[in-house]
Short mmCIF file of C-alpha atoms in Angstrom, two decimals:
data_model
loop_
_atom_site.label_atom_id
_atom_site.label_comp_id
_atom_site.label_asym_id
_atom_site.label_seq_id
_atom_site.Cartn_x
_atom_site.Cartn_y
_atom_site.Cartn_z
CA MET A 23 0.00 0.00 0.00
CA ALA A 24 2.83 2.38 -0.69
CA ASN A 25 1.58 5.71 -1.91
CA GLU A 26 4.10 6.62 -4.59
CA ARG A 27 4.13 10.23 -5.65
CA LYS A 28 4.75 10.94 -9.26
CA GLY A 29 7.41 13.48 -10.12
CA VAL A 30 7.18 16.29 -12.60
CA GLN A 31 8.88 14.17 -15.25
CA SER A 32 6.01 11.71 -15.32
CA VAL A 33 3.35 14.36 -16.01
CA ARG A 34 2.08 14.09 -19.57
CA THR A 35 0.72 17.09 -21.41
CA MET A 36 -0.53 17.70 -24.91
CA GLY A 37 2.48 19.93 -25.65
CA ALA A 38 4.75 16.98 -26.37
CA VAL A 39 2.17 15.41 -28.66
CA VAL A 40 1.66 18.66 -30.59
CA ASP A 41 5.41 19.21 -30.95
CA SER A 42 5.97 15.73 -32.31
CA ARG A 43 3.07 16.10 -34.75
CA ARG A 44 4.29 19.47 -36.00
CA THR A 45 7.68 18.19 -37.06
CA ARG A 46 6.18 15.51 -39.28
CA SER A 47 5.46 18.00 -42.06
CA THR A 48 7.52 20.76 -43.67
CA ALA A 49 4.98 23.40 -42.71
CA GLY A 50 5.04 22.21 -39.12
CA ALA A 51 8.83 22.25 -39.10
CA LEU A 52 8.83 25.83 -40.42
CA LEU A 53 6.33 26.80 -37.75
CA GLU A 54 8.52 25.22 -35.09
CA LEU A 55 11.61 27.01 -36.46
CA SER A 56 9.73 30.30 -36.32
CA ALA A 57 8.72 29.70 -32.71
CA MET A 58 12.31 28.83 -31.81
CA ALA A 59 13.59 32.00 -33.51
CA ASN A 60 11.10 34.10 -31.54
CA GLU A 61 12.18 32.47 -28.28
CA LYS A 62 15.86 33.04 -29.12
CA MET A 63 15.15 36.70 -29.85
CA LEU A 64 13.32 37.16 -26.56
CA LEU A 65 16.12 35.48 -24.63
CA GLN A 66 18.73 37.67 -26.35
CA LYS A 67 16.75 40.80 -25.45
CA GLU A 68 16.60 39.60 -21.85
CA LEU A 69 20.39 39.10 -21.82
CA ASP A 70 20.90 42.59 -23.21
CA ARG A 71 18.62 44.06 -20.54
CA TRP A 72 20.47 42.11 -17.88
CA THR A 73 23.91 43.35 -18.96
CA ARG A 74 22.67 46.95 -19.16
CA ARG A 75 21.10 46.68 -15.72
CA ARG A 76 24.27 45.08 -14.31
CA LYS A 77 26.34 48.04 -15.56
CA GLU A 78 23.88 50.46 -13.94
CA ILE A 79 24.09 48.59 -10.64
CA GLN A 80 27.91 48.50 -10.74
CA GLY A 81 27.99 52.25 -11.40
CA ARG A 82 25.62 52.94 -8.53
CA LEU A 83 27.72 50.77 -6.20
CA GLY A 84 30.78 52.82 -7.18
CA GLU A 85 28.94 56.06 -6.45
CA LEU A 86 27.87 54.75 -3.06
CA ALA A 87 31.44 53.73 -2.21
CA LYS A 88 32.72 57.23 -3.06
CA LYS A 89 29.97 58.85 -1.04
CA GLU A 90 30.71 56.55 1.89
CA GLN A 91 34.37 57.58 1.80
CA ARG A 92 33.43 61.29 1.76
CA LEU A 93 31.04 60.87 4.68
CA LEU A 94 33.55 58.87 6.70
CA ALA A 95 36.12 61.60 6.09
CA LEU A 96 33.69 64.19 7.45
CA VAL A 97 32.78 62.11 10.47
CA GLN A 98 36.29 61.08 11.43
CA GLY A 99 37.86 64.53 11.09
CA PRO A 100 41.04 65.81 9.39
CA GLY A 101 43.05 62.62 10.04
CA ALA A 102 40.58 60.56 8.02
CA VAL A 103 42.31 61.19 4.72
CA THR A 104 45.25 59.04 5.78
CA ILE A 105 42.89 56.32 7.00
CA LEU A 106 41.26 56.15 3.55
CA ALA A 107 44.54 54.99 1.98
CA GLY A 108 45.52 58.40 0.67
CA SER A 109 42.37 59.04 -1.35
CA GLU A 110 41.19 62.61 -1.17
CA PRO A 111 37.51 63.07 -0.41
CA ASP A 112 35.55 64.88 -3.09
CA LEU A 113 33.88 67.68 -1.16
CA ASP A 114 32.99 69.79 -4.17
CA CYS A 115 29.44 71.06 -3.61
CA SER A 116 29.10 72.76 -7.01
CA SER A 117 27.76 69.61 -8.66
CA SER A 118 24.97 69.11 -6.14
CA ARG A 119 21.64 70.81 -6.77
CA ARG A 120 19.15 72.10 -4.29
CA VAL A 121 15.80 70.40 -4.23
CA LYS A 122 12.61 72.31 -3.59
CA VAL A 123 10.45 70.71 -0.96
CA LYS A 124 6.77 71.46 -0.68
CA GLU A 125 4.74 70.58 2.34
CA PHE A 126 1.15 69.65 1.68
CA THR A 127 -1.54 70.44 4.19
CA TYR A 128 -4.95 68.96 3.87
#
């Protein structure tokens, strides 16, 4: 009375039957080739998006590291520059912009 559970591999769907029937004719083979080309194109687009996003994340991590060094230099005082392995903190405020803040009252 062992209750054996079937795995995912033993599940049968109509997809396998349709795929095998399609490749029996030239039209079905062309249809299958078209579907494969579409899938390859979508996967390539996903890879391109992933590499672009990875570069954005790496850039942001670099910005955060620089900002962390600047803030540590401010917190630790004038001797902090030697602690940061000789890197000079970038304290130039000309590149930062002021942001207008509005308070809403309801």
